[in-house]
Short mmCIF file of C-alpha atoms in Angstrom, two decimals:
data_model
loop_
_atom_site.label_atom_id
_atom_site.label_comp_id
_atom_site.label_asym_id
_atom_site.label_seq_id
_atom_site.Cartn_x
_atom_site.Cartn_y
_atom_site.Cartn_z
CA MET P 1 4.45 -24.55 -2.45
CA ILE P 2 3.28 -21.27 -0.92
CA THR P 3 2.50 -21.66 2.77
CA GLU P 4 -0.38 -20.03 4.62
CA TYR P 5 0.21 -16.40 5.54
CA LYS P 6 1.26 -15.73 9.13
CA ASN P 7 2.38 -12.50 10.77
CA GLU P 8 6.10 -12.15 11.39
CA PRO P 9 6.77 -12.71 15.13
CA PHE P 10 8.16 -9.82 17.16
CA THR P 11 11.64 -10.24 18.57
CA ASN P 12 12.01 -11.02 22.26
CA PHE P 13 14.90 -8.81 23.30
CA GLY P 14 14.79 -10.39 26.74
CA LEU P 15 16.64 -13.34 25.23
CA PRO P 16 20.42 -12.79 25.47
CA GLU P 17 21.04 -13.93 21.88
CA ASN P 18 18.57 -11.40 20.48
CA LYS P 19 19.95 -8.58 22.61
CA ALA P 20 23.47 -9.45 21.42
CA ALA P 21 22.34 -9.58 17.79
CA MET P 22 20.76 -6.13 18.04
CA GLU P 23 23.83 -4.66 19.71
CA LYS P 24 26.00 -6.15 16.95
CA ALA P 25 23.71 -4.65 14.28
CA LEU P 26 23.83 -1.22 15.93
CA ALA P 27 27.63 -1.37 16.01
CA ALA P 28 27.69 -2.30 12.31
CA VAL P 29 25.39 0.59 11.45
CA GLN P 30 27.66 2.94 13.38
CA LEU P 31 30.53 1.96 11.08
CA GLU P 32 28.40 2.60 7.98
CA LYS P 33 27.16 6.02 9.03
CA ALA P 34 27.91 9.10 6.93
CA ALA P 35 27.94 7.07 3.70
CA HIS P 36 26.43 8.60 0.56
CA TYR P 37 23.60 7.12 -1.49
CA PRO P 38 22.89 8.15 -5.10
CA LEU P 39 19.57 8.09 -6.91
CA ILE P 40 18.59 4.88 -8.71
CA ILE P 41 16.78 5.57 -11.99
CA GLY P 42 16.14 2.78 -14.47
CA GLY P 43 18.67 0.59 -12.69
CA GLU P 44 21.45 3.18 -12.97
CA THR P 45 23.02 5.23 -10.18
CA VAL P 46 22.74 8.98 -10.63
CA ASP P 47 24.48 11.42 -8.32
CA THR P 48 23.91 15.12 -7.78
CA GLU P 49 25.78 17.96 -6.17
CA ALA P 50 22.70 18.77 -4.13
CA ARG P 51 22.41 16.55 -1.08
CA ILE P 52 19.96 15.66 1.68
CA THR P 53 21.69 15.06 5.01
CA SER P 54 20.06 12.60 7.39
CA ILE P 55 20.56 13.32 11.10
CA ASN P 56 20.25 10.96 14.04
CA PRO P 57 17.42 12.52 16.11
CA SER P 58 18.89 11.02 19.30
CA ASN P 59 22.14 12.92 18.68
CA THR P 60 21.92 15.80 16.24
CA SER P 61 25.70 15.91 15.75
CA ASP P 62 25.59 12.36 14.36
CA ILE P 63 25.14 12.14 10.57
CA VAL P 64 23.39 8.94 9.50
CA GLY P 65 24.16 9.49 5.83
CA THR P 66 23.66 11.69 2.81
CA VAL P 67 21.59 11.05 -0.30
CA ALA P 68 21.43 12.69 -3.69
CA ARG P 69 18.68 15.30 -4.12
CA ALA P 70 16.76 14.99 -7.39
CA ASN P 71 15.65 17.95 -9.49
CA ILE P 72 12.85 18.23 -12.06
CA ASP P 73 15.02 16.95 -14.92
CA LEU P 74 15.83 13.81 -12.95
CA ALA P 75 12.18 13.43 -11.96
CA GLU P 76 11.32 13.44 -15.65
CA LYS P 77 14.03 10.85 -16.27
CA ALA P 78 12.52 8.66 -13.55
CA VAL P 79 9.03 8.87 -15.07
CA GLN P 80 10.40 7.82 -18.45
CA ALA P 81 12.38 4.96 -16.89
CA ALA P 82 9.29 3.72 -15.06
CA ASN P 83 7.22 4.09 -18.23
CA LYS P 84 9.75 2.08 -20.22
CA ALA P 85 9.83 -0.68 -17.59
CA PHE P 86 6.03 -0.82 -17.48
CA ALA P 87 5.91 -1.81 -21.15
CA SER P 88 7.19 -5.28 -20.24
CA TRP P 89 6.55 -5.55 -16.47
CA GLN P 90 2.78 -5.34 -16.94
CA TYR P 91 2.87 -8.63 -18.86
CA VAL P 92 5.09 -10.54 -16.43
CA ASP P 93 3.18 -13.46 -14.94
CA PRO P 94 1.65 -12.40 -11.59
CA ALA P 95 3.15 -15.47 -9.90
CA GLU P 96 6.59 -14.32 -11.03
CA ARG P 97 5.96 -10.82 -9.74
CA SER P 98 4.91 -12.31 -6.40
CA LEU P 99 8.14 -14.28 -6.31
CA TYR P 100 10.14 -11.05 -6.19
CA LEU P 101 8.20 -10.03 -3.08
CA PHE P 102 8.80 -13.41 -1.44
CA LYS P 103 12.52 -13.15 -2.19
CA ALA P 104 12.74 -9.59 -0.86
CA SER P 105 10.89 -10.52 2.34
CA ALA P 106 13.21 -13.49 2.85
CA VAL P 107 16.26 -11.23 2.54
CA LEU P 108 14.71 -8.72 4.93
CA ARG P 109 13.94 -11.47 7.43
CA ARG P 110 17.59 -12.58 7.37
CA ARG P 111 18.72 -8.97 7.84
CA LYS P 112 16.03 -8.06 10.35
CA PHE P 113 18.37 -6.77 13.08
CA GLU P 114 20.32 -4.69 10.56
CA PHE P 115 17.23 -2.89 9.24
CA SER P 116 15.88 -2.40 12.75
CA ALA P 117 19.22 -0.83 13.71
CA TRP P 118 18.91 1.65 10.84
CA LEU P 119 15.41 2.53 12.08
CA VAL P 120 16.85 3.21 15.54
CA ALA P 121 19.57 5.43 14.08
CA GLU P 122 17.59 7.39 11.51
CA ALA P 123 14.00 7.42 12.82
CA GLY P 124 14.74 7.43 16.56
CA LYS P 125 12.73 4.25 17.14
CA THR P 126 13.27 2.26 20.30
CA TRP P 127 14.27 -1.37 19.84
CA ALA P 128 10.72 -2.70 20.14
CA GLU P 129 9.26 -0.05 17.80
CA ALA P 130 12.00 -0.63 15.22
CA ASP P 131 11.50 -4.38 15.34
CA ALA P 132 7.75 -3.95 14.83
CA ASP P 133 8.40 -1.70 11.83
CA THR P 134 10.67 -4.29 10.21
CA ALA P 135 8.25 -7.12 10.97
CA GLU P 136 5.42 -5.17 9.37
CA ALA P 137 7.49 -4.60 6.22
CA ILE P 138 7.98 -8.37 5.97
CA ASP P 139 4.26 -8.90 6.54
CA PHE P 140 3.24 -6.49 3.79
CA MET P 141 5.40 -8.20 1.18
CA GLU P 142 4.35 -11.69 2.25
CA TYR P 143 0.66 -10.77 2.38
CA TYR P 144 0.43 -8.89 -0.91
CA ALA P 145 2.40 -11.59 -2.73
CA ARG P 146 -0.28 -14.09 -1.71
CA GLN P 147 -3.16 -11.71 -2.42
CA MET P 148 -2.02 -11.28 -6.02
CA ASP P 149 -2.83 -14.93 -6.70
CA LYS P 150 -6.50 -14.16 -6.04
CA TYR P 151 -6.60 -11.21 -8.42
CA ALA P 152 -4.65 -13.06 -11.11
CA LYS P 153 -7.72 -15.31 -11.48
CA GLY P 154 -9.87 -12.32 -12.42
CA MET P 155 -13.40 -11.40 -11.41
CA GLU P 156 -16.02 -14.12 -11.25
CA VAL P 157 -18.64 -13.59 -13.98
CA THR P 158 -21.97 -15.24 -14.79
CA PRO P 159 -21.89 -17.76 -17.69
CA TYR P 160 -23.96 -16.83 -20.74
CA PRO P 161 -24.96 -19.16 -23.62
CA GLY P 162 -22.99 -18.69 -26.85
CA GLU P 163 -20.28 -16.52 -25.29
CA GLN P 164 -17.02 -16.92 -23.46
CA ASN P 165 -16.67 -14.15 -20.90
CA GLU P 166 -13.98 -13.07 -18.50
CA CYS P 167 -13.11 -10.03 -16.46
CA ALA P 168 -9.38 -9.65 -15.89
CA TYR P 169 -7.54 -7.34 -13.51
CA ILE P 170 -4.78 -5.39 -15.22
CA PRO P 171 -2.29 -2.82 -13.83
CA LEU P 172 -2.69 0.95 -14.09
CA GLY P 173 0.79 2.15 -15.15
CA VAL P 174 3.39 4.41 -13.57
CA GLY P 175 2.80 5.45 -9.96
CA VAL P 176 4.44 7.70 -7.41
CA VAL P 177 4.96 6.33 -3.89
CA ILE P 178 5.30 9.01 -1.21
CA PRO P 179 5.82 7.37 2.19
CA PRO P 180 5.99 8.97 5.65
CA TRP P 181 8.98 9.25 7.95
CA ASN P 182 7.25 7.62 10.90
CA PHE P 183 7.12 4.11 9.37
CA PRO P 184 9.90 4.61 6.82
CA LEU P 185 10.38 0.90 6.16
CA ALA P 186 7.02 -0.78 6.78
CA ILE P 187 4.76 1.68 4.98
CA LEU P 188 7.29 2.23 2.19
CA ALA P 189 7.51 -1.54 1.71
CA GLY P 190 3.75 -1.98 1.70
CA MET P 191 3.00 0.89 -0.65
CA THR P 192 5.70 -0.16 -3.10
CA ALA P 193 5.16 -3.94 -2.96
CA ALA P 194 1.41 -3.65 -3.53
CA ALA P 195 1.86 -1.44 -6.58
CA ILE P 196 4.54 -3.54 -8.28
CA VAL P 197 3.06 -6.97 -7.57
CA ALA P 198 -0.08 -5.71 -9.33
CA GLY P 199 2.07 -5.02 -12.42
CA ASN P 200 2.72 -1.30 -12.05
CA THR P 201 6.07 0.50 -11.91
CA VAL P 202 6.86 3.14 -9.32
CA ILE P 203 8.96 6.10 -8.35
CA MET P 204 9.73 6.10 -4.62
CA LYS P 205 10.11 9.60 -3.18
CA PRO P 206 11.07 8.97 0.45
CA ALA P 207 10.59 11.43 3.28
CA SER P 208 13.56 13.79 3.63
CA SER P 209 13.98 12.82 7.29
CA THR P 210 14.45 9.11 6.54
CA PRO P 211 15.99 8.70 3.05
CA VAL P 212 18.77 6.30 4.10
CA ILE P 213 16.34 3.58 5.18
CA ALA P 214 14.66 3.95 1.79
CA ALA P 215 18.05 3.58 0.09
CA LYS P 216 18.62 0.36 2.04
CA PHE P 217 15.17 -0.83 0.98
CA MET P 218 16.03 -0.05 -2.64
CA GLN P 219 19.09 -2.28 -2.24
CA LEU P 220 16.74 -5.16 -1.38
CA TRP P 221 15.10 -4.92 -4.81
CA GLU P 222 18.50 -4.85 -6.46
CA GLU P 223 19.61 -7.87 -4.44
CA VAL P 224 16.66 -9.94 -5.69
CA SER P 225 17.30 -8.74 -9.29
CA LEU P 226 14.03 -6.88 -9.77
CA PRO P 227 14.07 -5.63 -13.40
CA ALA P 228 15.52 -2.16 -13.84
CA GLY P 229 13.02 0.68 -13.71
CA VAL P 230 10.26 -1.23 -11.93
CA VAL P 231 11.23 0.65 -8.75
CA ASN P 232 13.13 3.93 -8.92
CA TYR P 233 14.67 5.69 -5.90
CA LEU P 234 14.20 9.47 -6.08
CA PRO P 235 14.67 11.55 -2.92
CA GLY P 236 13.96 15.24 -3.28
CA SER P 237 11.89 18.22 -2.23
CA GLY P 238 8.16 17.65 -2.03
CA GLY P 239 7.45 21.17 -3.22
CA THR P 240 9.67 20.70 -6.27
CA ILE P 241 9.80 17.15 -7.58
CA GLY P 242 6.80 16.03 -5.53
CA ASP P 243 4.44 18.49 -7.21
CA TYR P 244 6.02 17.77 -10.59
CA LEU P 245 5.50 14.02 -10.28
CA VAL P 246 1.95 14.31 -8.95
CA SER P 247 1.01 16.59 -11.86
CA HIS P 248 2.81 14.60 -14.56
CA ALA P 249 0.61 13.49 -17.47
CA GLN P 250 2.19 10.01 -17.55
CA VAL P 251 1.71 9.31 -13.84
CA ARG P 252 -1.36 7.13 -13.37
CA PHE P 253 -1.63 7.00 -9.57
CA ILE P 254 -0.21 8.48 -6.39
CA ASN P 255 0.12 6.37 -3.25
CA PHE P 256 0.60 8.75 -0.34
CA THR P 257 0.87 8.49 3.43
CA GLY P 258 1.46 11.65 5.45
CA SER P 259 -0.18 14.78 6.78
CA LYS P 260 -3.68 16.01 6.03
CA GLU P 261 -2.35 19.21 4.49
CA VAL P 262 -0.01 17.47 2.04
CA GLY P 263 -2.59 14.80 1.23
CA LEU P 264 -5.21 17.38 0.32
CA ARG P 265 -2.69 19.25 -1.82
CA ILE P 266 -1.82 16.05 -3.69
CA ASN P 267 -5.49 15.28 -4.22
CA LYS P 268 -6.07 18.76 -5.62
CA LEU P 269 -3.05 18.67 -7.95
CA ALA P 270 -3.90 15.18 -9.17
CA ALA P 271 -7.46 16.25 -10.00
CA ASP P 272 -6.26 18.74 -12.60
CA LEU P 273 -5.85 17.36 -16.13
CA SER P 274 -2.33 17.92 -17.48
CA PRO P 275 -1.74 18.38 -21.22
CA GLY P 276 -1.61 14.94 -22.86
CA GLN P 277 -3.14 13.16 -19.86
CA LYS P 278 -5.85 10.67 -20.80
CA TRP P 279 -7.00 9.23 -17.49
CA ILE P 280 -8.32 10.32 -14.13
CA LYS P 281 -5.47 9.85 -11.69
CA ARG P 282 -6.08 7.61 -8.76
CA VAL P 283 -5.06 8.96 -5.36
CA VAL P 284 -4.62 6.60 -2.44
CA ALA P 285 -4.16 8.79 0.63
CA GLU P 286 -3.60 7.89 4.26
CA MET P 287 -3.53 11.12 6.23
CA GLY P 288 -3.77 12.28 9.83
CA GLY P 289 -5.66 11.35 12.93
CA LYS P 290 -6.88 12.73 16.24
CA ASP P 291 -7.56 9.42 17.88
CA SER P 292 -9.49 8.79 21.07
CA ILE P 293 -9.67 6.12 23.72
CA VAL P 294 -12.99 6.14 25.54
CA VAL P 295 -13.05 4.77 29.08
CA ASP P 296 -16.46 3.77 30.41
CA SER P 297 -17.41 3.62 34.10
CA GLU P 298 -17.70 -0.19 33.71
CA ALA P 299 -14.15 -0.66 32.40
CA ASP P 300 -11.07 -2.40 33.79
CA LEU P 301 -9.34 0.82 34.84
CA GLU P 302 -5.84 -0.65 35.07
CA GLU P 303 -6.02 -2.06 31.54
CA ALA P 304 -7.51 1.19 30.25
CA ALA P 305 -4.70 3.28 31.71
CA ALA P 306 -2.06 0.94 30.34
CA GLY P 307 -3.67 1.05 26.89
CA ILE P 308 -3.86 4.84 26.93
CA VAL P 309 -0.18 5.25 27.85
CA ALA P 310 1.00 2.67 25.31
CA SER P 311 -1.12 4.27 22.57
CA ALA P 312 -0.24 7.86 23.45
CA PHE P 313 3.51 7.51 23.89
CA GLY P 314 4.63 4.56 21.76
CA PHE P 315 7.18 5.98 19.28
CA GLN P 316 6.79 9.32 21.06
CA GLY P 317 3.19 9.68 19.86
CA GLN P 318 4.38 9.94 16.28
CA LYS P 319 1.80 7.58 14.82
CA CYS P 320 -1.32 8.61 12.94
CA SER P 321 -3.07 6.01 15.11
CA ALA P 322 -1.69 7.36 18.41
CA CYS P 323 -4.09 8.14 21.24
CA SER P 324 -3.97 11.91 21.60
CA ARG P 325 -7.28 12.13 23.48
CA ALA P 326 -8.36 10.06 26.49
CA ILE P 327 -12.08 10.59 27.00
CA ILE P 328 -13.08 9.36 30.43
CA VAL P 329 -16.55 9.13 32.00
CA ARG P 330 -16.64 11.31 35.14
CA ASP P 331 -17.41 8.45 37.52
CA VAL P 332 -13.92 7.02 36.95
CA TYR P 333 -12.13 10.12 35.65
CA ASP P 334 -9.95 10.83 38.67
CA ALA P 335 -8.96 7.19 39.13
CA VAL P 336 -7.98 6.67 35.49
CA LEU P 337 -6.15 10.00 35.30
CA ALA P 338 -4.08 9.11 38.37
CA LYS P 339 -3.11 5.75 36.84
CA VAL P 340 -2.23 7.36 33.48
CA VAL P 341 -0.01 9.95 35.16
CA GLU P 342 1.70 7.30 37.29
CA LYS P 343 2.45 5.08 34.28
CA THR P 344 3.61 8.04 32.20
CA LYS P 345 6.06 9.17 34.86
CA ALA P 346 7.53 5.65 34.91
CA LEU P 347 8.57 5.83 31.24
CA LYS P 348 12.28 6.23 30.64
CA ILE P 349 13.46 8.81 28.10
CA GLY P 350 16.76 8.24 26.36
CA ASP P 351 18.78 7.53 23.25
CA ALA P 352 16.82 5.12 21.07
CA SER P 353 19.87 2.89 20.79
CA SER P 354 19.63 2.02 24.49
CA PRO P 355 17.53 -1.08 25.23
CA GLU P 356 16.33 0.59 28.45
CA SER P 357 14.65 3.52 26.65
CA ASN P 358 10.85 3.58 26.43
CA ILE P 359 10.76 7.04 24.88
CA GLY P 360 13.18 8.20 22.19
CA PRO P 361 13.46 11.52 20.34
CA VAL P 362 10.96 13.15 18.02
CA ILE P 363 12.02 13.09 14.40
CA ASP P 364 13.48 16.53 13.65
CA GLU P 365 13.75 20.17 14.58
CA ASN P 366 10.49 21.19 12.92
CA SER P 367 8.53 18.55 14.83
CA TYR P 368 10.40 19.43 18.03
CA LYS P 369 9.42 23.11 17.80
CA LYS P 370 5.84 22.35 16.74
CA ILE P 371 5.25 19.94 19.63
CA LEU P 372 6.74 22.36 22.17
CA SER P 373 4.49 25.11 20.86
CA TYR P 374 1.45 22.87 21.38
CA ILE P 375 2.61 22.12 24.91
CA GLU P 376 2.57 25.87 25.58
CA ILE P 377 -0.95 26.03 24.15
CA GLY P 378 -1.95 23.10 26.36
CA LYS P 379 -0.78 24.96 29.45
CA THR P 380 -3.41 27.62 28.72
CA GLU P 381 -6.17 25.08 27.99
CA GLY P 382 -5.88 22.68 30.92
CA LYS P 383 -3.81 21.47 33.83
CA LEU P 384 -0.31 20.10 33.19
CA GLU P 385 -0.18 16.79 35.08
CA CYS P 386 3.29 15.64 34.02
CA GLY P 387 5.95 16.28 31.41
CA GLY P 388 5.82 19.52 29.51
CA SER P 389 9.56 20.03 29.08
CA THR P 390 12.48 19.04 26.93
CA ALA P 391 14.88 16.32 28.03
CA GLY P 392 18.57 15.94 27.29
CA GLU P 393 20.78 18.22 25.22
CA GLN P 394 21.99 16.18 22.24
CA GLY P 395 18.72 15.11 20.65
CA TYR P 396 15.10 16.09 20.03
CA PHE P 397 13.79 14.74 23.33
CA ILE P 398 10.46 15.87 24.78
CA GLU P 399 8.96 14.50 27.97
CA PRO P 400 5.72 12.52 27.59
CA THR P 401 3.13 15.12 28.53
CA VAL P 402 -0.35 14.77 30.02
CA PHE P 403 -2.91 17.57 30.29
CA SER P 404 -6.16 17.14 32.23
CA GLY P 405 -9.46 19.00 32.25
CA ILE P 406 -9.32 19.67 28.52
CA SER P 407 -12.39 20.89 26.65
CA PRO P 408 -13.45 18.90 23.56
CA GLU P 409 -13.16 22.13 21.56
CA ALA P 410 -9.65 23.01 22.76
CA ARG P 411 -6.88 23.20 20.18
CA ILE P 412 -5.00 20.28 21.69
CA SER P 413 -8.30 18.32 21.46
CA GLN P 414 -8.81 19.10 17.79
CA GLU P 415 -5.47 19.64 16.06
CA GLU P 416 -3.03 16.87 15.20
CA ILE P 417 0.13 17.35 17.26
CA PHE P 418 2.02 14.19 16.27
CA GLY P 419 4.06 14.03 19.42
CA PRO P 420 4.02 12.81 23.04
CA VAL P 421 1.11 14.98 24.19
CA LEU P 422 -2.11 13.56 25.64
CA ALA P 423 -5.30 15.53 26.31
CA VAL P 424 -7.50 13.98 29.01
CA ILE P 425 -11.12 14.98 28.57
CA PRO P 426 -13.98 14.39 31.05
CA ALA P 427 -17.33 13.14 29.73
CA ASP P 428 -20.70 13.23 31.49
CA ASP P 429 -21.58 9.67 30.47
CA PHE P 430 -20.88 7.09 27.76
CA ASP P 431 -23.08 8.76 25.14
CA HIS P 432 -21.34 12.07 25.75
CA ALA P 433 -17.95 10.34 25.45
CA LEU P 434 -18.86 8.92 22.03
CA ALA P 435 -20.07 12.33 20.88
CA ILE P 436 -16.74 13.87 21.90
CA ALA P 437 -14.83 11.05 20.19
CA ASN P 438 -16.71 11.68 16.94
CA GLY P 439 -16.30 15.44 17.25
CA THR P 440 -13.21 15.91 15.09
CA GLU P 441 -12.55 16.20 11.35
CA TYR P 442 -10.60 12.93 11.48
CA GLY P 443 -11.72 9.32 11.73
CA LEU P 444 -8.76 6.97 11.81
CA THR P 445 -8.57 4.84 14.96
CA GLY P 446 -10.32 4.67 18.29
CA ALA P 447 -10.74 2.37 21.25
CA VAL P 448 -13.32 1.74 23.92
CA TYR P 449 -12.73 0.18 27.32
CA SER P 450 -15.93 -1.23 28.80
CA LYS P 451 -17.29 -4.47 30.26
CA SER P 452 -20.80 -3.58 29.06
CA ARG P 453 -21.81 -5.49 25.93
CA ALA P 454 -24.60 -3.00 25.24
CA LYS P 455 -22.16 -0.07 25.29
CA LEU P 456 -19.62 -1.89 23.11
CA GLU P 457 -22.35 -2.63 20.57
CA LYS P 458 -23.42 1.01 20.64
CA ALA P 459 -19.80 2.03 19.94
CA ARG P 460 -19.61 -0.57 17.16
CA ARG P 461 -22.49 1.22 15.45
CA GLU P 462 -21.75 4.85 16.29
CA PHE P 463 -17.99 5.36 16.82
CA HIS P 464 -17.06 6.57 13.31
CA VAL P 465 -13.48 5.48 12.72
CA GLY P 466 -11.85 3.16 10.22
CA ASN P 467 -10.13 1.06 12.88
CA LEU P 468 -12.05 0.51 16.12
CA TYR P 469 -10.69 -1.53 19.02
CA PHE P 470 -12.45 -2.81 22.12
CA ASN P 471 -10.59 -3.27 25.40
CA ARG P 472 -7.15 -2.86 23.84
CA LYS P 473 -4.93 -0.02 22.66
CA CYS P 474 -5.71 1.93 19.47
CA THR P 475 -2.27 1.39 17.87
CA GLY P 476 -0.56 -1.72 16.55
CA ALA P 477 -2.63 -2.82 13.54
CA LEU P 478 -1.37 -6.10 12.10
CA VAL P 479 -1.21 -6.81 8.37
CA GLY P 480 -3.98 -9.17 7.32
CA VAL P 481 -5.57 -8.97 10.77
CA HIS P 482 -6.59 -5.31 11.07
CA PRO P 483 -6.95 -3.75 7.57
CA PHE P 484 -5.88 -0.16 8.15
CA GLY P 485 -7.36 3.11 6.92
CA GLY P 486 -9.58 5.90 8.13
CA PHE P 487 -12.66 8.00 7.43
CA ASN P 488 -13.25 11.73 6.98
CA LEU P 489 -10.01 13.71 6.64
CA SER P 490 -7.94 10.74 7.74
CA GLY P 491 -7.77 9.63 4.12
CA THR P 492 -9.38 7.44 1.49
CA ASP P 493 -9.88 4.44 3.81
CA SER P 494 -7.56 2.35 1.64
CA LYS P 495 -7.38 -0.51 4.16
CA ALA P 496 -3.68 -1.24 3.80
CA GLY P 497 -2.90 -4.80 4.76
CA GLY P 498 -6.40 -5.88 3.77
CA ALA P 499 -7.75 -8.20 1.10
CA ASP P 500 -9.09 -5.33 -1.05
CA TYR P 501 -5.93 -3.19 -1.08
CA LEU P 502 -4.49 -4.44 -4.38
CA LEU P 503 -7.67 -3.37 -6.18
CA LEU P 504 -6.49 0.21 -5.75
CA PHE P 505 -3.64 -0.51 -8.19
CA LEU P 506 -5.65 -2.54 -10.69
CA GLN P 507 -8.38 -1.90 -13.24
CA ALA P 508 -10.92 -4.44 -14.49
CA LYS P 509 -11.10 -5.37 -18.18
CA SER P 510 -14.19 -7.28 -19.34
CA ILE P 511 -13.64 -9.47 -22.43
CA CYS P 512 -16.39 -11.26 -24.37
CA GLU P 513 -15.94 -13.70 -27.28
CA LYS P 514 -18.91 -14.98 -29.28
CA LEU P 515 -18.66 -18.74 -29.80
#
């Protein structure tokens, strides 16, 4: 019997047994580092001379592992393998497909500390952030497995005399899953699990910064004996195999999470009809954000400051939902700013493998240089309150940085930085604060701190974001609880972890029989 869905609990590392288990997992990962992982196409391992080397961002001399780098010929092979698997997988009973997700989530739950340790090593996540990533991966598989039961029953239709009518949901075909590096397990698991439980087959093209975690995730599917070719593991260059896969005539959909620029490119490529293509490709795109927390004059200022700091600097600000703009009504501006700066200065920067670290490294050299360049821009646009420098010598560490007195039109107010940089913006009043919050090309998450019911209701109507939070931080969406996806150039508002998500990977077939 399938039990009611519940979110996977977060691990309490304050308990000695959990701390010991995590330390044991980190030691085990250390022994496995520098291993090589081949491609998996149609259930077969395929190696290449070309490699992608994964580096530990906490210590750039530490190699996490290497993976094979696919070329166009191997991308073509993967499409054909997925196409071949789809011929039978589409007809597998939905309950059986769900069972694979339940089995995979059970294995992941048993190996929770191990996967979290890989996230620490390869993505630079602190213990708490890594644990939340793993828990969310479990949640996605558990949730979508249960959701498929609803869609297996088909669409409800109106009875009509003399006819037997039904409207069934059927899968689309072969899809490409392109996950981000910032949630390299959770989002990869959700994007892949949703597509395959709906009866599709997929090619996973992981981010080049985090391919080892994806290889470990691929091993989960092999461990639960998922049929060959249903999921294929294909690391490689986005500009080479990514474009090829997106444009391929036999690819039916692309499930993407990443930057605005790449998402728009995928959407444009997918819109063009390739020779032999006989469908309009479906693009599911979760892109960037420039998220705001609005603090009203009638707010709990201590809670607001804590929410801002947690949202701005959790996982080094490398979340599309991160608070990169704190918009504070002038009456309480100085008080909130002082609290934010105080709490930011109290954060401890260090190797992500240390349980004492609040702030780990940013993901790679490109991000490191980009963030530092924005910090220099910020110094010309406002007052540097704290941070603003690098930290440590062995990894990509940047101090959590706060700028005050920032104009709503400033570059650090408008452009996605994707790092530990917060712009604090004064607003004349609550209406002005909402106008500033809505004044970007994005529309992903936002939060409002206020004790005024009238103002919260005004924000409910007028704050134009896909995920809006009142009197809490703007990060930390839970599967099934906070369906996630944004407006404007933040993506297609797919609402991952919501009851409608599987519809994106299904098509409805109406069937009528005259009696």
